Amino acid sequence: MSDWVIETKDLRKIYQMGEIEVRALDGVDIQIERGSVVSIMGPSGSGKSTLMNLLGCLDRPTAGEYILDGERVAKMKDDQLADVRNRKVGFVFQSFNLLSRQSALSNVELPLRYAGASKNRREKAIEALTAVGLGDRVDHRPTELSGGQQQRVAIARALINDPAIIMADEPTGNLDSKSGAEIMELILSLNKTLKTTIIIVTHDANVAKQTQRIIRLKDGKVVGVEENL
Amino acid sequence: MNLGQSIIEAIESLNANKMRSSLTILGIVIGVAAVIAMLAVGNGAQNTITGSISGLGSNLLFVFRGGTNEEVRNPKPLTVADAEAIADPFQAPSVAMVAPAISGNAEITFSGEKTNTQIYGITPEYELVRNYELLEGEFITNQHLLGRASVVLLGPEVADKLFDRRDGVTGETIRIEGQPFRVLGVLAPKGGSSFGSEDNVVLVPFSTAQTRLIRRQSDRVDLILVQAASADTVTQATDEISQILRARHRVELGADDFTIFSQQDFVQTAQSITNVLTIFLGGIAGISLLVGGIGIMNIMLVSVTERTREIGLRKAIGARKKDILIQFLTESSLLSMFGGLIGIGLGWLIAFVVGQIAAASGTELIPDVGIDAILLATLFSTAVGLFFGIYPANRAANLQPVEALRHE
């Protein structure tokens, strides 16, 4: 057994756009170590969103193998994938994607509700919010929070089920540079304390620089892997 | 996610769009209220009509001259002798009582007040057969009959018209067709019926009417009322009367020159008419419920489109198809359930108001909101919510998370 939390073999995703076949991913082999912070970079159209969707189990590959935390997810059914997302993946989106009508607390609780866990939901959610520095904003609604704070709520939500990986899609893209830097700091410190694997999709070189490894994509293929020391 | 949480979330989300939710609910409210009110009024009308027919008397048979279906040439009139033959317990063992009557119109006056009314010449049996009760005074007796007494029983409406009251009129002297009659008593009201008001009548002794008011050849009668021994023997009694009259009128071949109606015939006819009416009204009301359901579907579709990103997010963090399906179905059924509950209340109110209006305009109509109507409306409206919620909910549940998240 390796301690790879993510392992893909010849991962392919082909979209049929009418007559034209678009090879969004064309044979991707990557391995990501447990507990590491990795960024995926590439120009638009390089397939990095597609790769993120596949790694986050939001979508299924056309062909290839994907093993996430010991589970072969490439051929799972919709509801099995939903279950895997719930248990093993935390998402942080560029536009936060919080439920605007609900408090920070219920937003963070949401994955626990779908997990069917009923005990200590509130306590766990408060704990997660405290971990991201929002222990005093538990009952605020997203509209009453700043962008940086909203992203912190989203990170707390991603953490709540103690996932194997956190997929962050341009987590600082909608933030000013100061709160962007704070969010990066938070993500990196959570990685240190919780040992959660973090994958950041970005085209911000400054963000990528702070990660341990950069995977570069172009035309649906991995064109380079850089180790940051 | 358990049901309690789904309901709380659904209420939160409906609450977020108060105006939209309440308008959608209104559609269902109107539909359910219409169904409840229409069924209640229909049932009320049926109860009133069948009640007033039953008020005619129990196990009652009406014998008229003339055939119903075919033209009968020269029908023989009914006579007192016919009535006596029917009363013969050997020929007609199922008959309990026979009451021949003659009727006509007469002008009645009392100190300047004048009214036209139906006048019946009757025997004491008539009062028993028709279940008459008195507000005051006494019934016509055989003594009155033998003595051709100038006495009269007033219907309550006649008493109202002549005296403006229903009590303390016994002993007064009124004039019928100019002849003085002593008031013997006042009948208790029976309410309107399919034969017009049963209260706008006066009753006089048969012999008095025959000789002095309604002049009839020899011993002709207009109507013979027959009371069967029991409800079970009504059919038998009908057969026996037919036999007797056929023999006496010599019409054993061909069409009868008389007609026998039973009270059940009237009730059944009235019931089938009011049933059709109730179904018709309920059907029209049901259409508005259907329209309300389409309103739910419309709003739910808008809601699904509007919340595509939310659905995508929920799926991303682990919501299964079933979770999303339940979420939207809960919302649509809650809409229709609230609508149903309010609609039941409103329908009840409408039915009550209709009853009041009917009572104010002098018709006895007590709307009857049955448990069955309430159950039907609740079930139907919730089913409407579920049915029209399925399509939008299914659409939401089948969204692909990737596409839903990309949706602007």
XYZ file of C-alpha atoms in Angstrom:
637
model
C 0.000 0.000 0.000
C 1.184 3.395 -0.923
C 0.172 6.429 1.037
C -1.149 8.083 -2.059
C -4.496 9.582 -1.368
C -5.110 10.173 -5.061
C -3.953 7.949 -7.886
C -5.142 8.178 -11.481
C -4.220 5.936 -14.379
C -4.692 7.098 -17.930
C -7.668 9.279 -16.962
C -9.655 10.440 -19.983
C -12.660 12.677 -20.409
C -14.134 13.161 -23.839
C -17.063 15.478 -24.548
C -19.115 14.986 -27.651
C -20.012 18.431 -28.973
C -22.169 17.537 -31.964
C -19.813 16.202 -34.571
C -16.665 17.257 -32.777
C -14.997 15.197 -30.102
C -13.367 17.311 -27.411
C -10.662 15.559 -25.451
C -10.766 17.572 -22.252
C -8.484 15.098 -20.514
C -6.292 12.899 -22.602
C -4.556 10.323 -20.431
C -3.659 11.838 -17.084
C -1.548 9.886 -14.583
C -1.001 11.632 -11.283
C -0.305 10.559 -7.724
C -0.802 12.828 -4.762
C 0.656 12.038 -1.368
C -1.481 12.032 1.712
C -1.163 15.239 3.690
C 0.397 17.284 0.905
C -0.673 20.582 -0.663
C -0.735 20.462 -4.435
C -1.745 23.061 -6.978
C -3.000 22.406 -10.490
C -2.197 25.105 -13.022
C -2.796 25.603 -16.658
C -4.228 28.042 -19.182
C -7.984 28.077 -19.725
C -9.062 25.143 -21.842
C -6.216 23.053 -20.514
C -8.634 20.708 -18.750
C -7.903 21.747 -15.180
C -11.589 22.274 -14.326
C -12.399 18.913 -15.818
C -9.638 17.346 -13.766
C -10.908 19.051 -10.637
C -14.425 17.769 -11.308
C -13.116 14.251 -11.740
C -10.829 14.362 -8.702
C -13.698 15.826 -6.668
C -15.991 12.990 -7.809
C -18.454 15.456 -9.327
C -18.137 13.684 -12.638
C -17.078 10.328 -14.048
C -14.196 9.829 -16.481
C -14.871 8.453 -19.942
C -12.025 6.018 -19.421
C -9.214 5.335 -16.970
C -8.883 4.533 -13.341
C -9.174 6.782 -10.326
C -8.515 5.625 -6.797
C -9.432 8.055 -4.058
C -8.352 7.132 -0.551
C -8.409 3.455 -1.463
C -11.746 3.514 -3.301
C -12.101 2.966 -7.017
C -14.556 5.672 -7.914
C -14.292 5.782 -11.719
C -17.317 3.574 -12.319
C -19.481 4.425 -9.352
C -23.148 5.306 -9.666
C -24.510 8.789 -8.905
C -25.591 8.050 -5.361
C -22.341 6.242 -4.536
C -20.426 9.241 -5.828
C -22.595 11.521 -3.672
C -21.674 9.378 -0.700
C -17.954 9.522 -1.540
C -18.144 13.316 -1.930
C -19.852 13.562 1.392
C -17.293 11.474 3.289
C -14.014 12.089 1.494
C -14.127 15.415 -0.334
C -14.476 18.966 0.918
C -15.113 21.708 -1.627
C -14.039 25.328 -1.509
C -15.339 27.346 -4.457
C -14.268 30.616 -5.943
C -17.727 32.118 -5.334
C -18.104 30.519 -1.862
C -21.483 28.903 -2.730
C -23.052 29.346 0.674
C -26.808 29.114 1.226
C -27.640 32.776 1.702
C -30.792 32.184 3.721
C -29.134 30.101 6.367
C -26.773 30.982 9.161
C -23.070 30.215 9.034
C -23.761 27.412 11.466
C -26.393 25.658 9.315
C -24.214 26.106 6.259
C -21.378 24.316 7.998
C -23.750 21.670 9.353
C -25.166 20.818 5.934
C -22.742 17.994 4.999
C -23.419 16.366 8.381
C -27.138 16.440 7.663
C -26.647 14.637 4.373
C -24.319 12.191 6.104
C -27.229 11.290 8.335
C -25.261 12.092 11.469
C -27.530 13.514 14.079
C -25.382 13.697 17.188
C -23.323 16.744 18.105
C -23.890 18.434 14.765
C -24.039 21.824 16.375
C -20.959 21.264 18.496
C -18.955 19.996 15.535
C -20.030 22.939 13.407
C -19.107 25.439 16.114
C -15.745 23.687 16.498
C -15.084 23.946 12.761
C -16.086 27.619 12.698
C -13.812 28.289 15.648
C -10.965 26.537 13.823
C -11.304 28.998 10.935
C -11.514 31.946 13.325
C -15.259 32.607 13.129
C -16.291 31.316 16.556
C -18.051 34.624 17.216
C -19.949 34.752 13.917
C -21.868 31.484 14.263
C -25.363 32.895 13.778
C -24.513 35.420 11.060
C -25.884 34.931 7.611
C -23.489 34.937 4.643
C -24.813 38.341 3.556
C -23.680 39.766 6.881
C -20.109 38.542 6.393
C -17.216 39.858 4.325
C -15.873 37.886 1.376
C -12.955 36.558 3.395
C -15.263 35.511 6.203
C -17.618 33.806 3.767
C -14.712 31.820 2.364
C -13.762 30.851 5.922
C -17.306 29.526 6.414
C -16.915 27.549 3.188
C -13.606 26.127 4.457
C -15.247 25.172 7.755
C -17.961 23.412 5.777
C -15.331 21.570 3.742
C -13.617 20.412 6.942
C -16.657 19.304 8.882
C -16.737 15.673 7.727
C -12.984 15.257 8.182
C -12.453 14.571 4.444
C -9.507 12.866 2.801
C -9.019 15.758 0.380
C -10.095 19.364 0.060
C -10.651 20.611 -3.474
C -10.209 24.349 -3.671
C -11.174 25.955 -6.966
C -9.549 29.408 -7.161
C -10.197 29.931 -3.449
C -8.744 33.449 -3.523
C -10.145 34.417 -6.934
C -13.010 36.552 -5.591
C -11.059 38.142 -2.756
C -8.838 41.191 -2.453
C -5.148 40.452 -2.041
C -5.123 40.918 1.727
C -7.981 38.540 2.528
C -6.710 36.263 -0.248
C -3.392 36.005 1.559
C -5.191 35.314 4.840
C -7.239 32.532 3.268
C -4.074 30.929 1.846
C -2.470 31.195 5.249
C -5.499 29.517 6.823
C -5.520 26.711 4.261
C -1.825 26.028 4.761
C -2.073 26.074 8.532
C -5.067 23.701 8.465
C -2.984 21.392 6.291
C -0.258 21.441 8.937
C -2.531 20.866 11.926
C -5.110 18.478 10.428
C -2.868 16.760 7.841
C -5.659 17.064 5.260
C -4.574 16.774 1.659
C -5.334 19.993 -0.207
C -5.591 20.434 -3.951
C -5.802 23.974 -5.243
C -6.813 24.710 -8.807
C -5.530 28.147 -9.705
C -3.876 30.239 -12.319
C -2.462 32.626 -9.731
C 1.299 31.961 -9.657
C 1.569 33.480 -6.158
C -0.908 30.978 -4.814
C 0.748 28.080 -6.604
C 4.157 29.098 -5.245
C 2.985 28.470 -1.683
C 2.088 24.821 -2.386
C 4.511 21.918 -2.196
C 3.979 20.745 -5.727
C 2.629 22.248 -8.936
C 1.037 20.067 -11.599
C 0.893 21.837 -14.947
C -1.740 20.886 -17.507
C -1.970 21.716 -21.169
C -4.393 20.363 -23.765
C -5.642 17.713 -21.385
C -2.196 16.358 -20.580
C 0.186 16.770 -17.672
C 3.092 18.741 -19.064
C 5.163 19.210 -15.952
C 5.403 18.654 -12.216
C 7.416 21.117 -10.123
C 8.398 20.581 -6.545
C 8.546 23.763 -4.434
C 11.101 23.492 -1.694
C -31.684 13.974 6.115
C -34.749 13.108 8.122
C -38.261 14.316 7.465
C -38.353 16.852 10.278
C -35.298 18.651 8.902
C -36.678 18.572 5.375
C -39.876 20.179 6.594
C -37.982 22.877 8.493
C -35.795 23.595 5.477
C -38.818 23.654 3.185
C -40.608 26.111 5.434
C -37.484 28.302 5.528
C -37.255 28.292 1.783
C -40.978 28.987 1.293
C -40.672 31.733 3.858
C -37.890 33.349 1.855
C -40.370 33.988 -0.966
C -43.421 34.926 1.028
C -45.341 36.655 -1.739
C -44.742 33.906 -4.238
C -45.565 31.145 -1.770
C -48.767 32.779 -0.599
C -49.996 33.364 -4.154
C -49.317 29.726 -4.962
C -51.134 28.674 -1.819
C -54.026 30.939 -2.791
C -54.563 28.906 -5.948
C -55.009 25.759 -3.876
C -57.067 27.595 -1.237
C -59.586 28.675 -3.849
C -59.737 25.222 -5.375
C -60.231 23.405 -2.085
C -62.648 26.009 -0.741
C -64.724 25.722 -3.906
C -64.830 21.930 -3.662
C -65.751 21.993 0.030
C -68.395 24.696 -0.382
C -69.971 23.110 -3.443
C -70.153 19.658 -1.878
C -71.546 21.163 1.323
C -74.232 23.137 -0.480
C -75.048 20.142 -2.670
C -75.400 17.876 0.359
C -77.427 20.521 2.145
C -79.789 20.849 -0.798
C -80.176 17.097 -0.947
C -80.915 16.875 2.770
C -83.465 19.660 2.532
C -85.256 18.161 -0.438
C -85.308 14.578 0.771
C -86.194 15.824 4.231
C -89.186 17.745 2.982
C -90.320 14.793 0.926
C -90.022 12.553 3.964
C -91.980 15.227 5.778
C -94.911 14.357 3.548
C -95.507 11.320 5.683
C -94.084 7.883 6.093
C -94.736 4.927 3.798
C -96.924 7.194 1.759
C -98.450 6.351 -1.620
C -100.167 8.898 -3.852
C -102.903 7.684 -6.181
C -103.838 10.060 -9.009
C -106.208 9.826 -11.875
C -104.719 9.324 -15.328
C -101.716 7.444 -16.654
C -98.137 8.636 -16.533
C -96.493 7.322 -19.631
C -99.142 6.792 -22.271
C -102.157 8.835 -23.121
C -105.073 6.997 -21.613
C -108.367 7.763 -23.206
C -111.216 8.723 -20.879
C -109.596 7.870 -17.606
C -112.182 7.085 -14.995
C -112.168 9.424 -12.053
C -111.215 8.164 -8.621
C -114.124 7.927 -6.267
C -114.849 7.550 -2.598
C -115.875 3.994 -3.396
C -112.378 3.380 -4.817
C -110.911 4.666 -1.588
C -113.164 2.396 0.431
C -112.195 -0.577 -1.687
C -108.523 0.140 -1.084
C -109.227 0.429 2.627
C -110.703 -3.074 2.658
C -108.201 -5.134 4.657
C -109.139 -8.329 2.791
C -108.429 -6.928 -0.638
C -105.397 -4.905 0.415
C -103.793 -6.327 3.552
C -100.653 -4.174 3.143
C -102.607 -0.947 3.378
C -102.803 0.647 6.787
C -104.803 3.775 6.137
C -106.548 5.477 3.261
C -107.303 9.161 2.975
C -109.245 10.472 -0.027
C -109.045 14.190 -0.645
C -110.402 16.806 -2.981
C -108.617 20.038 -3.631
C -109.151 23.377 -5.248
C -108.278 27.016 -5.004
C -110.210 29.347 -2.790
C -110.179 32.944 -1.725
C -109.972 33.444 2.008
C -110.741 36.705 3.747
C -110.548 38.014 7.253
C -111.417 41.586 8.118
C -110.131 43.045 4.895
C -107.092 40.731 4.517
C -107.399 38.537 1.482
C -105.362 35.573 0.222
C -105.648 32.850 -2.367
C -104.666 29.423 -1.282
C -104.958 25.725 -1.879
C -107.925 24.182 -0.092
C -108.159 20.494 0.728
C -111.281 18.611 1.681
C -110.040 15.835 3.930
C -110.955 13.079 6.318
C -109.356 12.655 9.762
C -107.072 9.945 8.286
C -105.469 12.590 6.105
C -104.001 14.350 9.118
C -102.457 11.110 10.366
C -101.178 9.993 6.994
C -99.535 13.341 6.329
C -97.924 13.580 9.772
C -99.529 16.931 10.429
C -98.911 18.551 13.768
C -100.750 21.484 15.282
C -99.349 24.691 16.709
C -102.673 25.164 18.472
C -106.289 24.000 18.384
C -107.518 20.557 17.373
C -107.794 18.317 14.320
C -110.839 17.792 12.150
C -112.826 14.830 13.518
C -115.532 12.484 12.257
C -118.120 14.633 14.042
C -117.135 17.579 11.860
C -117.322 15.320 8.849
C -120.776 13.994 9.670
C -122.123 17.405 10.524
C -120.548 19.077 7.487
C -119.215 21.565 9.977
C -117.894 24.912 8.803
C -114.502 24.533 10.452
C -111.051 25.040 8.993
C -107.401 24.275 9.842
C -105.022 26.992 8.672
C -101.533 26.442 7.322
C -98.974 28.651 9.102
C -98.434 30.880 6.067
C -102.145 31.485 5.725
C -102.302 32.395 9.416
C -99.383 34.788 8.862
C -101.150 36.476 5.981
C -104.514 36.840 7.611
C -103.581 37.466 11.243
C -99.862 38.315 11.185
C -99.435 35.678 13.873
C -99.752 31.943 14.336
C -101.203 31.703 17.800
C -104.392 32.917 19.385
C -106.349 32.631 16.162
C -108.400 29.588 17.119
C -112.053 30.474 17.394
C -111.815 33.382 14.949
C -114.192 33.321 12.026
C -112.790 33.657 8.509
C -114.571 33.581 5.196
C -113.835 31.066 2.440
C -115.486 32.018 -0.819
C -117.700 34.306 1.249
C -118.905 31.613 3.623
C -118.003 31.859 7.295
C -115.751 29.179 8.772
C -114.562 28.827 12.345
C -110.808 28.395 12.758
C -110.209 25.029 14.419
C -106.440 25.272 14.714
C -103.130 26.120 13.041
C -100.851 23.542 11.417
C -97.178 23.336 12.344
C -94.872 24.443 9.491
C -93.560 21.698 7.209
C -91.307 23.834 5.092
C -91.151 24.219 1.337
C -91.113 21.145 -0.824
C -90.962 20.110 -4.409
C -94.710 20.666 -4.555
C -94.507 24.307 -3.546
C -95.120 25.479 -0.053
C -96.766 22.899 2.167
C -97.623 25.676 4.580
C -99.844 27.730 2.278
C -102.893 25.462 2.603
C -106.176 25.248 4.463
C -107.895 22.014 5.416
C -111.675 21.610 5.732
C -113.826 18.517 6.334
C -114.276 16.392 3.228
C -118.049 16.568 3.279
C -118.087 20.331 3.756
C -115.727 20.872 0.844
C -117.668 18.474 -1.344
C -121.008 20.181 -0.822
C -120.122 23.804 -0.325
C -116.649 24.707 -1.623
C -115.310 22.427 -4.309
C -118.254 21.108 -6.193
C -117.545 17.646 -7.518
C -119.800 15.251 -9.366
C -121.188 12.518 -7.152
C -118.359 11.174 -5.013
C -115.324 11.972 -7.087
C -112.014 12.575 -5.344
C -108.859 14.178 -6.711
C -106.320 12.253 -4.756
C -106.164 9.182 -2.588
C -103.387 9.051 -0.053
C -102.496 5.584 1.141
C -100.264 4.652 3.990
C -98.643 1.262 3.684
C -98.454 -0.903 6.794
C -94.674 -0.569 6.871
C -91.775 0.580 4.719
C -91.233 -3.006 3.546
C -94.781 -3.408 2.307
C -94.858 -0.290 0.136
C -94.256 -2.308 -3.029
C -96.838 -4.879 -2.054
C -99.341 -2.164 -1.261
C -98.712 -0.611 -4.663
C -99.478 -3.950 -6.336
C -102.627 -4.466 -4.296
C -103.940 -0.987 -5.050
C -103.222 -1.512 -8.740
C -105.164 -4.783 -8.707
C -108.153 -3.218 -7.001
C -108.289 -0.160 -9.219
C -107.778 -2.175 -12.413
C -110.689 -4.382 -11.443
C -112.908 -1.468 -10.512
C -112.014 0.601 -13.572
C -112.015 -2.420 -15.894
C -108.642 -1.660 -17.392
C -107.068 -5.038 -16.790
C -105.768 -4.956 -20.323
C -103.719 -2.058 -21.579
C -102.539 0.977 -19.739
C -103.727 1.898 -16.262
C -105.888 4.970 -16.004
C -104.402 5.877 -12.642
C -100.946 6.511 -11.273
C -99.398 5.424 -8.004
C -96.409 7.323 -6.697
C -94.578 6.309 -3.588
C -92.640 8.640 -1.373
C -89.525 6.602 -2.185
C -90.085 7.361 -5.851
C -90.028 11.053 -5.067
C -86.991 10.738 -2.809
C -85.114 8.714 -5.389
C -85.918 11.124 -8.174
C -84.916 14.086 -6.051
C -81.741 12.339 -4.901
C -80.627 11.480 -8.385
C -81.210 15.069 -9.453
C -79.305 16.557 -6.528
C -76.528 13.984 -6.945
C -76.012 15.068 -10.511
C -76.057 18.664 -9.312
C -73.483 17.984 -6.593
C -71.181 16.111 -8.943
C -71.509 18.875 -11.500
C -70.722 21.613 -8.992
C -67.906 19.581 -7.419
C -66.464 18.892 -10.861
C -66.335 22.575 -11.702
C -64.733 23.261 -8.335
C -62.284 20.411 -8.973
C -61.112 22.151 -12.127
C -60.051 25.158 -10.081
C -58.114 22.811 -7.800
C -56.380 21.433 -10.867
C -55.507 24.959 -11.963
C -54.078 25.559 -8.481
C -51.962 22.435 -8.913
C -50.581 23.711 -12.189
C -49.709 26.910 -10.316
C -47.655 24.836 -7.896
C -45.861 23.101 -10.731
C -45.113 26.421 -12.372
C -43.653 27.937 -9.221
C -41.665 24.835 -8.406
C -40.142 24.856 -11.894
C -39.160 28.499 -11.467
C -37.739 27.639 -8.082
C -35.671 24.762 -9.466
C -34.209 26.967 -12.181
C -33.508 29.731 -9.721
C -31.804 27.424 -7.278
C -29.793 25.359 -9.733
C -26.517 26.474 -8.122
C -27.848 25.642 -4.698
C -28.813 22.194 -5.932
C -25.340 21.790 -7.438
C -23.739 22.766 -4.155
C -25.938 20.420 -2.152
C -24.979 17.606 -4.488
C -21.297 18.524 -4.259
C -21.353 18.177 -0.490
C -23.074 14.828 -0.644
C -26.815 15.179 -1.273
C -28.182 12.121 -3.018
C -30.894 12.210 -5.678
C -33.387 11.161 -3.058
C -32.435 14.068 -0.779
C -33.052 16.663 -3.474
C -36.247 14.924 -4.562
C -37.564 14.916 -1.010
C -36.586 18.545 -0.512
C -38.620 19.783 -3.467
C -41.512 17.387 -2.937
C -41.714 18.531 0.677
C -41.953 22.109 -0.488
C -44.685 21.447 -3.021
C -46.717 19.242 -0.683
C -46.391 21.794 2.096
C -47.714 24.452 -0.265
C -50.709 22.350 -1.178
C -51.259 21.151 2.365
C -51.340 24.689 3.767
C -53.592 25.640 0.882
C -55.811 22.664 1.645
C -56.116 23.502 5.337
C -56.915 27.157 4.731
C -59.231 26.113 1.901
C -61.209 23.823 4.184
C -61.753 26.705 6.594
C -62.687 29.091 3.816
C -64.971 26.543 2.154
C -66.704 25.992 5.468
C -67.172 29.728 5.816
C -68.542 30.048 2.281
C -70.954 27.172 2.880
C -72.069 28.799 6.123
C -72.633 32.146 4.390
C -74.595 30.453 1.601
C -76.741 28.789 4.269
C -77.338 32.138 5.950
C -78.281 33.789 2.665
C -80.647 30.923 1.875
C -82.183 31.177 5.332
C -82.557 34.939 4.964
C -84.354 34.495 1.659
C -86.736 31.993 3.241
C -85.337 28.705 1.977
C -84.258 26.137 4.463
C -80.776 25.057 3.370
C -78.283 23.848 5.925
C -74.963 23.207 4.156
C -73.467 19.943 5.254
C -69.658 19.881 5.424
C -69.052 16.173 5.715
C -65.928 14.488 7.040
C -65.760 12.735 3.701
C -65.595 16.059 1.864
C -62.806 17.268 4.161
C -60.830 14.057 3.760
C -61.371 14.125 0.031
C -60.216 17.729 -0.260
C -57.162 17.194 1.948
C -56.105 14.035 0.169
C -56.821 15.485 -3.229
C -54.936 18.715 -2.601
C -51.909 16.928 -1.144
C -52.004 14.540 -4.074
C -52.161 17.523 -6.411
C -49.109 18.999 -4.659
C -47.218 15.722 -4.908
C -48.249 15.059 -8.474
C -47.417 18.496 -9.765
C -44.278 18.581 -7.602
C -42.883 15.338 -9.002
C -41.842 16.735 -12.348
C -39.959 19.783 -11.010
C -38.436 17.776 -8.151
C -37.304 15.085 -10.525
C -35.768 17.700 -12.731
C -33.863 19.093 -9.756
C -32.751 15.665 -8.559
C -31.426 14.693 -11.976
C -29.276 17.783 -12.433
C -25.617 16.917 -12.908
C -23.584 18.564 -10.154
C -20.934 19.864 -12.558
C -23.461 21.615 -14.753
C -25.555 22.826 -11.850
C -22.513 24.440 -10.230
C -21.562 26.132 -13.464
C -25.091 27.593 -13.811
C -25.288 31.355 -13.417
